Every structure is written in C-alpha cells, then in structure tokens.
Amino acid sequence: MTKKPDDEANRLRRRVKRYAQVGAGVGGLAAKFAGQRMLGLASDNDRTARELKLALGGLKGPIMKVAQMLATIPDVVPPEFAAELSKLQSSAPPMGWPFVKRRMRAELGPNWESRFATFEHDAAAAASLGQVHRGLGLDGTRLAVKLQYPDMQSAVDADLTQLGMIFSIYRRIDAAIDTREIYAEIRERLREELDYAREAAHMRLYAAIFAKDKRVAVPEVIDELSTARLLTMTWLDGAPLLSFREHGLEERNRIAEAMFAAWWFPFSHYGVIHGDPHLGNYTVRPDLGINLLDYGCIRVFPAAFVAGVVELYRALETDDRDRAAAAYESWGFGNLSSELIDVLNVWARFIYAPMLDNRVRSVADGVSAAEYGRKEAFRVHQALRKLGPVTPPREFVFMDRAAIGLGGVFLHLGAELNFYRLFNEAIDKFDPSALDKRQSAALKKAGVPKPR
C-alpha cells in the first residue's frame, strides 16, 4: 500500500509552488513600474503597496523576517510599502509531530528521544525559520529545543530574489537611496541565521559578555543536543515585555535600563549588537531583569566603525561639522558635500537626541509614538532626492534598525530615563585598540568568526 504524504509534506510542495507565483507577481509589479516611468505616467504608491502585500502575503517563511526589516528601516522603501509590509504575518504554522520526529531523527539519530527525559509534541512557539519545543534533559534541566524548518536554504534564496525585485521597484520609484549595499547586508545576515552552530557561538559570546551583569540573562547552549539545524538551550522563564506597559514607572524604567545595557554595552565594549529588535525576543523576569532570546541576527562590527559612532556623538555634542564629516568618511560615505553632511546630521541628531540631552526624559519627549521620527525622515528623504543617490554603508542596516527597535521598546514601556548619563557611562574611556583586542579574544573563545 502506497503511503499517503502527510500534511506537512503537502504544505512544503504548496510553499514551493507559491514561491514561483510570488516571483511572477512581484516581477509583474516591477514591470508595471518600469512602464509607468518610461511613459511618464503617475504611479499610485498606495495601490501598488497593497498589490505588493497581496503578492507576498501567502508566504510563511523568511520573507516575513525581511518584511519586518524593511518596515523598520526608514526610507529603504516608500512609507506606503512599509505600512503594508508591516501588516504581513510574521509567524509560520508549526510542523506537526510526524514531521518533527523525522527532522529530529535526521539531526540527532534514530534514538533521539532517549536523549530527553521528556519532549513536548506541540511547539511552544513557531516563527519564520523554525519552531521551539519544550523538553526536559536527562538531568532534569528544562530545555528549549529550536528546530529549523526543512529546506530553509532554498526558501531564503527564493526570498532574497523577491527582495531584489522589491528594491528594483523602489529604485524605479525613487533614487534618493541606493539600496544595493542594503541588499548585500540583509542577504548575508539572513543566510547566517540559517546556521544554528553560529547562533550557538553568538549565545556563548553574550553569556560571557553578561556573566557579571545579572540584569541580562542568556540561555546556555546544550552542545551535545545541538547541530547546524537544531539548537538546544536552557529554558528561561519570563513574561512578555508588553505585559508591563501598565506597571509603575519605576518598574518600567528598570526594565528599560536593562534593555539599554543589553544593547549598548556589547556594542561599546565588544563591537557587537543584537540586530533583531522584535519584541518577542525579550522576556522579563520577576526581578525585572530581561531574558535576551534569539541570537541568529548578531552583527559584529570592526572597532573603526564603533569609533565612528562615538566620534559622531562627540561631534554633535560640540556642534563640530568637520568632526562629523570625518566620522561619516570613516564609515565609507563618499562624495560628502557640505549639503550632504547637513542632511546626514539631521538624521544623526534624531537618533542621538535622547543621549545628547542631559536630563530625565522619554525617548520621544512629547512627540506621539505614531509621529516619532516621521518629520526627520521626511526632511532627510526630500533632501536626498535632490542630492542623491546616497549609498549608506552596509553596516548601517542593522545598526539603524536595532537603534530604532530599541527606541520602540522604550516608547512601548513609556520609560523616562537620563539616556545621556547611561550612554556616557557606556562609552567612558572608549579606546578602539582596546575594543579590538577585547573583541578578538571574546570572538575566538566563543567560536564566532571575525568580521571580514
């Protein structure tokens, strides 16, 4: 008797078919825009954005993560596109138990179940690249077992093709920003997220960084139960960050300070950031410290880039345009005219604003969360349309995205802190050569590849 394919196998076939359909749909939108531009016809960004969402909306894979990225990076796509992309679902349906068993057998061998005291059949969480199951180790340790969906390499390659088409559409609409380096950065980071052995190394790195700071907890990797497509770690209990929005200001501020440390301390001392600001990647412990979860998207920066961040801050602090220009040049911005420096400073002052203001304040400081940053983004974009195209250095993609995501966390919490004091404590006695040595030693010990 022929074995009937299970639902998950059918779902995989449907997904492959859907990728082909999406390619045609997005390609058709690109052709439409090209025709409109060539004939001088007006284009309706709102309508086309809705069409783009329809073209992508049936997918439940890595393109959802890409959509989240595009929706949070200002001016990478038109605001109408970002608004529609942000509505896309970011979770995939979990694999069923028969499929999970086959995947676990492929990663740990035929007797894989004997290596756990218990292993829950139903997923505790499902996301774009994989799903997490609760388990219990033979020694009683509570575990989170992260299992990658099958054939994700092909899915990511297909999604990157769609992303290239989206950027192609945007270049036909608006040439203010050259997105080629942005595409290259997203491509490299997304492919890294498929490598769970690399993610395990990132986790070891962060565990070492925060070994003496109990405000930030990092799961412990269980190496003997992990592979390149399976990551087993200790389970960390915590409540969703957004569940604290109605708590008292003092509690919300403590959580926000822990979040600030989780982001700025690794960057200023080791040149690394947690580049995925999704709120689901943080949970709050009873002591109001945070659990930092999901280490697939960690960006390692050379010491010179971090030095540029500090230099630009000092330039804005002292209103020194020459020093700001030197910082932009150190990052790789080319053709820096006086007008372009002024435009870049508008956005830089927005990003650094809370940390340049030596007082207790909220991030938005009286501006509504919905309007926060819009005025600055509009001013910058209008100016770049006249001066552009500008090619942002690829390092900016996740630096900008993570900084904005962190600001979003503070906005959700309604935190009121002296960000100036916190930032200056983080960069106190900053020394690029010391950071480079510290970073090299930490990366080597954790097994993280040195950035190229």
CSV table of C-alpha atoms in Angstrom, one decimal:
chain,number,residue,atom,x,y,z
A,1,MET,CA,0.0,0.0,0.0
A,2,THR,CA,1.4,3.4,-1.0
A,3,LYS,CA,2.0,5.7,1.9
A,4,LYS,CA,-0.1,8.9,1.8
A,5,PRO,CA,2.0,12.0,2.0
A,6,ASP,CA,1.4,13.8,5.3
A,7,ASP,CA,0.0,17.3,5.5
A,8,GLU,CA,3.4,18.9,6.2
A,9,ALA,CA,4.9,17.4,3.0
A,10,ASN,CA,2.0,18.7,1.0
A,11,ARG,CA,2.5,22.1,2.7
A,12,LEU,CA,6.1,22.1,1.6
A,13,ARG,CA,5.1,21.5,-2.0
A,14,ARG,CA,2.5,24.2,-1.8
A,15,ARG,CA,5.1,26.6,-0.5
A,16,VAL,CA,7.5,25.9,-3.4
A,17,LYS,CA,4.6,26.5,-5.8
A,18,ARG,CA,3.8,29.7,-4.0
A,19,TYR,CA,7.3,31.0,-4.4
A,20,ALA,CA,7.0,30.6,-8.1
A,21,GLN,CA,3.7,32.5,-8.1
A,22,VAL,CA,5.2,35.3,-5.9
A,23,GLY,CA,8.1,35.7,-8.3
A,24,ALA,CA,5.8,36.3,-11.1
A,25,GLY,CA,3.6,38.6,-9.1
A,26,VAL,CA,6.5,40.8,-7.8
A,27,GLY,CA,8.1,40.7,-11.2
A,28,GLY,CA,4.9,42.0,-12.8
A,29,LEU,CA,4.8,44.9,-10.3
A,30,ALA,CA,8.4,45.8,-11.3
A,31,ALA,CA,7.5,45.7,-15.0
A,32,LYS,CA,4.4,47.9,-14.2
A,33,PHE,CA,6.5,50.5,-12.5
A,34,ALA,CA,9.1,50.5,-15.3
A,35,GLY,CA,6.4,51.1,-17.8
A,36,GLN,CA,4.9,53.9,-15.9
A,37,ARG,CA,8.3,55.6,-15.5
A,38,MET,CA,9.2,55.2,-19.2
A,39,LEU,CA,5.8,56.6,-20.3
A,40,GLY,CA,5.9,59.4,-17.7
A,41,LEU,CA,2.7,58.1,-16.1
A,42,ALA,CA,1.8,58.9,-12.5
A,43,SER,CA,2.0,55.9,-10.1
A,44,ASP,CA,-0.3,55.1,-7.2
A,45,ASN,CA,2.1,54.0,-4.4
A,46,ASP,CA,-0.8,53.2,-2.0
A,47,ARG,CA,-2.4,50.9,-4.6
A,48,THR,CA,0.8,49.2,-5.6
A,49,ALA,CA,1.8,48.7,-2.0
A,50,ARG,CA,-1.4,46.8,-1.4
A,51,GLU,CA,-0.7,44.8,-4.5
A,52,LEU,CA,2.8,44.0,-3.1
A,53,LYS,CA,1.3,42.8,0.2
A,54,LEU,CA,-1.1,40.6,-1.7
A,55,ALA,CA,1.8,39.2,-3.8
A,56,LEU,CA,3.8,38.4,-0.6
A,57,GLY,CA,1.0,37.7,1.9
A,58,GLY,CA,0.6,34.0,1.2
A,59,LEU,CA,4.2,33.2,2.3
A,60,LYS,CA,5.0,32.0,5.8
A,61,GLY,CA,8.8,31.9,5.6
A,62,PRO,CA,11.9,34.1,5.7
A,63,ILE,CA,10.3,36.8,3.6
A,64,MET,CA,8.3,37.7,6.7
A,65,LYS,CA,11.5,38.5,8.5
A,66,VAL,CA,12.7,40.5,5.5
A,67,ALA,CA,9.3,42.4,5.6
A,68,GLN,CA,9.9,43.2,9.2
A,69,MET,CA,13.3,44.6,8.4
A,70,LEU,CA,12.0,46.8,5.6
A,71,ALA,CA,9.2,48.1,7.7
A,72,THR,CA,11.6,49.3,10.4
A,73,ILE,CA,14.4,50.9,8.3
A,74,PRO,CA,13.4,54.5,7.3
A,75,ASP,CA,13.4,55.3,3.6
A,76,VAL,CA,14.5,51.9,2.4
A,77,VAL,CA,11.1,51.5,0.7
A,78,PRO,CA,8.3,54.1,0.3
A,79,PRO,CA,6.3,54.6,3.5
A,80,GLU,CA,3.2,53.1,1.8
A,81,PHE,CA,5.2,49.9,1.2
A,82,ALA,CA,6.5,49.8,4.7
A,83,ALA,CA,2.9,50.3,6.1
A,84,GLU,CA,1.6,47.3,4.1
A,85,LEU,CA,4.7,45.1,4.7
A,86,SER,CA,4.3,45.6,8.5
A,87,LYS,CA,0.9,44.0,8.3
A,88,LEU,CA,2.2,40.7,7.0
A,89,GLN,CA,2.0,37.8,9.4
A,90,SER,CA,5.4,37.0,11.0
A,91,SER,CA,4.7,33.5,12.2
A,92,ALA,CA,4.5,30.3,10.3
A,93,PRO,CA,2.2,27.3,11.1
A,94,PRO,CA,4.2,24.8,13.2
A,95,MET,CA,5.2,21.5,11.8
A,96,GLY,CA,3.2,18.5,13.0
A,97,TRP,CA,4.5,15.7,15.2
A,98,PRO,CA,5.3,13.2,12.4
A,99,PHE,CA,7.3,15.8,10.6
A,100,VAL,CA,9.1,16.9,13.8
A,101,LYS,CA,10.1,13.3,14.5
A,102,ARG,CA,11.6,12.9,11.1
A,103,ARG,CA,13.5,16.2,11.5
A,104,MET,CA,14.8,15.3,15.0
A,105,ARG,CA,15.9,11.8,13.7
A,106,ALA,CA,17.8,13.5,10.9
A,107,GLU,CA,19.6,15.8,13.4
A,108,LEU,CA,20.3,13.5,16.4
A,109,GLY,CA,19.9,10.0,15.0
A,110,PRO,CA,17.2,7.2,15.3
A,111,ASN,CA,17.4,7.1,19.1
A,112,TRP,CA,17.0,10.8,19.6
A,113,GLU,CA,14.0,10.6,22.0
A,114,SER,CA,16.1,8.6,24.5
A,115,ARG,CA,18.4,11.6,24.9
A,116,PHE,CA,15.5,13.6,26.5
A,117,ALA,CA,13.5,12.8,29.7
A,118,THR,CA,10.5,14.4,28.0
A,119,PHE,CA,9.9,16.2,24.7
A,120,GLU,CA,6.6,18.0,24.1
A,121,HIS,CA,4.9,17.1,20.8
A,122,ASP,CA,3.3,20.5,20.3
A,123,ALA,CA,5.5,23.5,19.6
A,124,ALA,CA,5.8,26.2,22.3
A,125,ALA,CA,6.5,28.8,19.6
A,126,ALA,CA,6.6,29.0,15.8
A,127,ALA,CA,8.4,31.7,13.8
A,128,SER,CA,9.7,32.4,10.3
A,129,LEU,CA,12.7,30.0,10.2
A,130,GLY,CA,11.8,27.3,12.8
A,131,GLN,CA,9.9,26.4,15.9
A,132,VAL,CA,10.6,25.8,19.5
A,133,HIS,CA,9.6,22.8,21.6
A,134,ARG,CA,9.9,22.4,25.4
A,135,GLY,CA,11.9,19.5,26.7
A,136,LEU,CA,13.5,18.1,29.8
A,137,GLY,CA,17.1,16.9,29.8
A,138,LEU,CA,18.1,13.5,31.4
A,139,ASP,CA,19.5,15.5,34.3
A,140,GLY,CA,16.2,17.4,34.8
A,141,THR,CA,17.3,20.6,33.1
A,142,ARG,CA,14.4,22.4,31.4
A,143,LEU,CA,15.1,22.9,27.7
A,144,ALA,CA,14.1,24.9,24.7
A,145,VAL,CA,14.7,22.9,21.5
A,146,LYS,CA,14.8,25.1,18.4
A,147,LEU,CA,14.2,23.1,15.2
A,148,GLN,CA,14.7,24.6,11.8
A,149,TYR,CA,12.0,24.0,9.1
A,150,PRO,CA,13.2,21.8,6.2
A,151,ASP,CA,14.6,23.3,3.0
A,152,MET,CA,15.1,26.7,4.5
A,153,GLN,CA,18.2,27.4,2.4
A,154,SER,CA,16.0,27.2,-0.8
A,155,ALA,CA,13.3,29.3,0.9
A,156,VAL,CA,15.9,32.0,1.8
A,157,ASP,CA,17.4,32.0,-1.7
A,158,ALA,CA,13.9,32.5,-3.1
A,159,ASP,CA,13.0,35.2,-0.7
A,160,LEU,CA,16.2,37.1,-1.5
A,161,THR,CA,15.2,37.0,-5.1
A,162,GLN,CA,11.9,38.6,-4.2
A,163,LEU,CA,13.7,41.2,-2.1
A,164,GLY,CA,15.9,42.1,-5.0
A,165,MET,CA,12.8,42.7,-7.0
A,166,ILE,CA,11.3,44.9,-4.3
A,167,PHE,CA,14.4,47.0,-4.3
A,168,SER,CA,14.3,47.1,-8.1
A,169,ILE,CA,10.8,48.5,-7.9
A,170,TYR,CA,11.9,51.1,-5.4
A,171,ARG,CA,14.9,52.3,-7.5
A,172,ARG,CA,12.4,52.9,-10.3
A,173,ILE,CA,10.2,55.0,-7.9
A,174,ASP,CA,12.8,56.9,-6.1
A,175,ALA,CA,16.6,57.2,-6.5
A,176,ALA,CA,17.3,59.0,-3.2
A,177,ILE,CA,18.9,56.0,-1.6
A,178,ASP,CA,20.9,53.3,-3.5
A,179,THR,CA,19.8,50.1,-1.9
A,180,ARG,CA,22.5,47.7,-3.3
A,181,GLU,CA,24.6,47.7,-0.1
A,182,ILE,CA,21.5,47.3,2.0
A,183,TYR,CA,20.5,44.3,-0.1
A,184,ALA,CA,24.0,42.8,0.3
A,185,GLU,CA,23.9,43.2,4.1
A,186,ILE,CA,20.4,41.7,4.5
A,187,ARG,CA,21.4,38.8,2.3
A,188,GLU,CA,24.5,38.0,4.3
A,189,ARG,CA,22.8,38.3,7.7
A,190,LEU,CA,19.7,36.2,6.6
A,191,ARG,CA,21.9,33.4,5.4
A,192,GLU,CA,23.8,33.5,8.7
A,193,GLU,CA,20.6,33.0,10.6
A,194,LEU,CA,20.3,29.5,9.0
A,195,ASP,CA,23.4,28.4,10.8
A,196,TYR,CA,22.4,27.3,14.3
A,197,ALA,CA,26.1,26.4,15.1
A,198,ARG,CA,26.9,30.1,14.5
A,199,GLU,CA,23.9,31.1,16.6
A,200,ALA,CA,25.2,28.9,19.4
A,201,ALA,CA,28.5,30.7,19.2
A,202,HIS,CA,26.7,34.0,19.5
A,203,MET,CA,24.9,32.8,22.6
A,204,ARG,CA,28.2,31.8,24.2
A,205,LEU,CA,29.6,35.2,23.3
A,206,TYR,CA,26.7,37.1,25.0
A,207,ALA,CA,26.8,34.8,28.0
A,208,ALA,CA,30.5,35.8,28.5
A,209,ILE,CA,29.7,39.5,28.0
A,210,PHE,CA,27.0,39.5,30.6
A,211,ALA,CA,28.5,37.0,33.0
A,212,LYS,CA,28.8,39.7,35.7
A,213,ASP,CA,25.6,41.7,34.9
A,214,LYS,CA,22.6,39.9,36.3
A,215,ARG,CA,20.2,42.2,34.6
A,216,VAL,CA,20.6,40.3,31.4
A,217,ALA,CA,20.1,36.6,31.2
A,218,VAL,CA,21.3,34.4,28.3
A,219,PRO,CA,20.3,30.8,27.7
A,220,GLU,CA,23.0,28.2,28.0
A,221,VAL,CA,23.7,26.1,24.9
A,222,ILE,CA,23.5,22.3,25.3
A,223,ASP,CA,26.2,21.3,22.7
A,224,GLU,CA,25.5,17.6,22.7
A,225,LEU,CA,21.9,18.2,21.7
A,226,SER,CA,22.7,20.8,19.0
A,227,THR,CA,23.6,20.7,15.3
A,228,ALA,CA,23.8,23.2,12.4
A,229,ARG,CA,19.9,23.0,12.1
A,230,LEU,CA,19.0,22.2,15.7
A,231,LEU,CA,19.7,24.4,18.7
A,232,THR,CA,19.0,23.1,22.3
A,233,MET,CA,19.4,25.6,25.2
A,234,THR,CA,18.2,26.1,28.7
A,235,TRP,CA,14.6,27.4,29.1
A,236,LEU,CA,14.3,30.8,30.6
A,237,ASP,CA,11.1,31.8,32.3
A,238,GLY,CA,9.8,35.3,31.7
A,239,ALA,CA,6.7,37.4,30.9
A,240,PRO,CA,6.2,39.3,27.6
A,241,LEU,CA,7.7,42.7,27.7
A,242,LEU,CA,4.5,44.4,26.6
A,243,SER,CA,2.6,43.0,29.6
A,244,PHE,CA,4.5,45.6,31.7
A,245,ARG,CA,3.1,48.6,29.9
A,246,GLU,CA,0.6,49.3,32.7
A,247,HIS,CA,3.1,48.8,35.6
A,248,GLY,CA,4.5,51.6,37.6
A,249,LEU,CA,7.1,53.9,36.1
A,250,GLU,CA,9.9,52.7,38.4
A,251,GLU,CA,9.4,49.1,37.3
A,252,ARG,CA,9.2,50.1,33.6
A,253,ASN,CA,12.4,52.2,34.0
A,254,ARG,CA,14.3,49.2,35.5
A,255,ILE,CA,13.3,47.1,32.5
A,256,ALA,CA,14.3,49.9,30.1
A,257,GLU,CA,17.7,50.2,31.8
A,258,ALA,CA,18.3,46.5,31.4
A,259,MET,CA,17.4,46.8,27.7
A,260,PHE,CA,19.8,49.7,27.3
A,261,ALA,CA,22.6,47.7,28.8
A,262,ALA,CA,21.7,44.7,26.7
A,263,TRP,CA,22.2,46.7,23.6
A,264,TRP,CA,24.8,49.4,24.2
A,265,PHE,CA,27.3,47.6,26.5
A,266,PRO,CA,28.1,44.8,23.9
A,267,PHE,CA,28.4,47.4,21.2
A,268,SER,CA,30.6,49.9,23.0
A,269,HIS,CA,32.9,47.2,24.6
A,270,TYR,CA,32.9,44.4,22.1
A,271,GLY,CA,31.6,45.9,18.8
A,272,VAL,CA,28.5,43.6,18.6
A,273,ILE,CA,24.8,44.2,18.6
A,274,HIS,CA,21.7,42.1,18.9
A,275,GLY,CA,20.2,43.1,15.5
A,276,ASP,CA,16.7,41.8,15.8
A,277,PRO,CA,14.5,44.3,17.7
A,278,HIS,CA,11.4,42.1,17.6
A,279,LEU,CA,9.6,42.4,20.9
A,280,GLY,CA,9.2,38.7,21.1
A,281,ASN,CA,13.0,38.4,21.5
A,282,TYR,CA,12.8,39.7,25.1
A,283,THR,CA,11.0,38.5,28.2
A,284,VAL,CA,11.0,40.0,31.7
A,285,ARG,CA,12.0,38.1,34.8
A,286,PRO,CA,10.4,38.6,38.2
A,287,ASP,CA,13.4,40.7,39.3
A,288,LEU,CA,12.7,43.0,36.3
A,289,GLY,CA,15.9,41.8,34.5
A,290,ILE,CA,15.4,40.6,31.0
A,291,ASN,CA,16.0,37.3,29.1
A,292,LEU,CA,17.7,38.1,25.8
A,293,LEU,CA,16.5,35.5,23.3
A,294,ASP,CA,17.2,34.5,19.7
A,295,TYR,CA,20.8,35.1,18.6
A,296,GLY,CA,20.5,34.4,14.9
A,297,CYS,CA,20.9,38.1,13.9
A,298,ILE,CA,24.0,39.3,15.7
A,299,ARG,CA,26.1,41.9,13.9
A,300,VAL,CA,29.9,42.1,14.6
A,301,PHE,CA,31.5,45.5,13.7
A,302,PRO,CA,35.1,46.4,13.3
A,303,ALA,CA,36.5,48.7,16.0
A,304,ALA,CA,36.8,51.5,13.5
A,305,PHE,CA,33.0,51.5,12.9
A,306,VAL,CA,32.3,51.7,16.6
A,307,ALA,CA,34.9,54.6,16.9
A,308,GLY,CA,32.9,56.4,14.2
A,309,VAL,CA,29.7,56.1,16.2
A,310,VAL,CA,31.5,57.6,19.3
A,311,GLU,CA,33.1,60.3,17.1
A,312,LEU,CA,29.8,61.3,15.6
A,313,TYR,CA,28.3,61.6,19.0
A,314,ARG,CA,31.1,63.9,20.2
A,315,ALA,CA,30.8,65.9,17.0
A,316,LEU,CA,27.1,66.5,17.6
A,317,GLU,CA,27.7,67.2,21.2
A,318,THR,CA,30.1,70.0,20.4
A,319,ASP,CA,28.5,71.0,17.1
A,320,ASP,CA,31.7,70.2,15.2
A,321,ARG,CA,30.8,69.7,11.5
A,322,ASP,CA,34.4,68.8,10.5
A,323,ARG,CA,34.5,66.1,13.1
A,324,ALA,CA,31.1,64.8,11.9
A,325,ALA,CA,32.3,64.7,8.3
A,326,ALA,CA,35.4,62.7,9.4
A,327,ALA,CA,33.1,60.2,11.2
A,328,TYR,CA,30.9,59.8,8.0
A,329,GLU,CA,34.1,59.3,5.9
A,330,SER,CA,35.4,56.7,8.3
A,331,TRP,CA,32.2,54.7,7.7
A,332,GLY,CA,32.6,54.8,3.9
A,333,PHE,CA,30.2,57.6,2.8
A,334,GLY,CA,31.5,59.1,-0.4
A,335,ASN,CA,31.1,62.4,-2.2
A,336,LEU,CA,30.5,64.3,1.1
A,337,SER,CA,29.4,67.7,0.2
A,338,SER,CA,28.6,70.4,2.8
A,339,GLU,CA,24.9,69.9,2.0
A,340,LEU,CA,25.0,66.2,2.4
A,341,ILE,CA,26.7,66.5,5.8
A,342,ASP,CA,23.9,68.7,6.9
A,343,VAL,CA,21.3,66.2,5.8
A,344,LEU,CA,23.0,63.3,7.5
A,345,ASN,CA,23.3,65.3,10.6
A,346,VAL,CA,19.5,65.8,10.7
A,347,TRP,CA,19.0,62.0,11.0
A,348,ALA,CA,22.0,61.6,13.3
A,349,ARG,CA,20.6,64.2,15.7
A,350,PHE,CA,17.3,62.4,15.7
A,351,ILE,CA,18.9,59.0,16.5
A,352,TYR,CA,21.2,60.5,19.2
A,353,ALA,CA,18.7,63.1,20.6
A,354,PRO,CA,17.9,61.4,23.9
A,355,MET,CA,21.6,60.8,24.6
A,356,LEU,CA,22.6,64.4,23.9
A,357,ASP,CA,20.1,65.7,26.4
A,358,ASN,CA,21.3,65.6,30.0
A,359,ARG,CA,18.0,65.2,31.8
A,360,VAL,CA,15.4,62.6,32.6
A,361,ARG,CA,13.1,62.3,29.6
A,362,SER,CA,11.2,59.9,27.4
A,363,VAL,CA,12.7,58.9,24.1
A,364,ALA,CA,10.0,60.8,22.1
A,365,ASP,CA,9.9,63.7,24.6
A,366,GLY,CA,6.3,64.8,24.0
A,367,VAL,CA,6.0,63.5,20.4
A,368,SER,CA,3.4,60.8,19.8
A,369,ALA,CA,4.8,57.3,19.1
A,370,ALA,CA,3.0,57.4,15.7
A,371,GLU,CA,4.7,60.6,14.7
A,372,TYR,CA,8.1,59.9,16.2
A,373,GLY,CA,10.8,60.3,13.6
A,374,ARG,CA,8.5,61.0,10.7
A,375,LYS,CA,9.3,64.7,10.4
A,376,GLU,CA,13.0,64.0,10.4
A,377,ALA,CA,12.7,61.1,8.0
A,378,PHE,CA,10.6,63.3,5.6
A,379,ARG,CA,13.2,66.1,5.7
A,380,VAL,CA,16.1,63.8,5.1
A,381,HIS,CA,14.3,62.0,2.3
A,382,GLN,CA,13.3,65.2,0.5
A,383,ALA,CA,16.9,66.5,0.7
A,384,LEU,CA,18.4,63.2,-0.5
A,385,ARG,CA,16.1,63.2,-3.5
A,386,LYS,CA,17.9,66.4,-4.6
A,387,LEU,CA,21.4,65.3,-3.5
A,388,GLY,CA,21.2,61.6,-4.1
A,389,PRO,CA,21.6,58.9,-4.8
A,390,VAL,CA,23.3,58.2,-1.5
A,391,THR,CA,24.7,54.7,-0.7
A,392,PRO,CA,24.6,54.0,3.0
A,393,PRO,CA,27.4,51.8,4.2
A,394,ARG,CA,26.1,48.2,4.7
A,395,GLU,CA,26.9,48.3,8.5
A,396,PHE,CA,24.1,50.9,8.8
A,397,VAL,CA,21.3,48.5,8.0
A,398,PHE,CA,21.3,46.7,11.3
A,399,MET,CA,22.8,49.5,13.4
A,400,ASP,CA,19.9,51.8,12.3
A,401,ARG,CA,17.3,49.1,12.6
A,402,ALA,CA,18.4,47.9,16.0
A,403,ALA,CA,18.7,51.5,17.3
A,404,ILE,CA,15.2,52.3,16.1
A,405,GLY,CA,13.9,49.0,17.5
A,406,LEU,CA,15.4,49.8,20.9
A,407,GLY,CA,13.8,53.2,20.8
A,408,GLY,CA,10.5,51.4,20.1
A,409,VAL,CA,10.9,49.3,23.2
A,410,PHE,CA,11.4,52.5,25.3
A,411,LEU,CA,8.3,54.0,23.7
A,412,HIS,CA,6.2,50.9,24.4
A,413,LEU,CA,7.3,51.0,28.0
A,414,GLY,CA,6.9,54.7,28.4
A,415,ALA,CA,10.3,54.8,30.1
A,416,GLU,CA,11.7,58.0,31.4
A,417,LEU,CA,15.5,57.9,31.9
A,418,ASN,CA,18.6,60.0,31.7
A,419,PHE,CA,19.8,58.5,28.4
A,420,TYR,CA,22.7,61.0,28.3
A,421,ARG,CA,24.1,59.5,31.6
A,422,LEU,CA,23.6,55.9,30.5
A,423,PHE,CA,25.2,56.4,27.1
A,424,ASN,CA,28.2,58.3,28.5
A,425,GLU,CA,28.8,55.6,31.1
A,426,ALA,CA,28.8,53.1,28.2
A,427,ILE,CA,31.4,54.9,26.2
A,428,ASP,CA,33.5,56.2,29.1
A,429,LYS,CA,37.2,55.8,28.4
A,430,PHE,CA,36.4,54.3,24.9
A,431,ASP,CA,39.6,53.0,23.2
A,432,PRO,CA,39.3,51.5,19.7
A,433,SER,CA,42.5,49.4,20.1
A,434,ALA,CA,41.4,48.1,23.4
A,435,LEU,CA,38.0,47.2,21.9
A,436,ASP,CA,39.7,45.4,19.0
A,437,LYS,CA,41.8,43.2,21.4
A,438,ARG,CA,38.8,42.6,23.7
A,439,GLN,CA,36.6,41.6,20.7
A,440,SER,CA,39.2,39.3,19.1
A,441,ALA,CA,39.7,37.4,22.4
A,442,ALA,CA,35.9,37.1,23.0
A,443,LEU,CA,35.1,36.0,19.5
A,444,LYS,CA,37.8,33.4,19.5
A,445,LYS,CA,36.7,32.0,22.8
A,446,ALA,CA,33.1,31.8,21.8
A,447,GLY,CA,33.9,30.5,18.3
A,448,VAL,CA,32.4,33.4,16.4
A,449,PRO,CA,34.1,34.2,13.0
A,450,LYS,CA,35.9,37.6,12.9
A,451,PRO,CA,34.1,40.0,10.6
A,452,ARG,CA,35.5,40.5,7.1
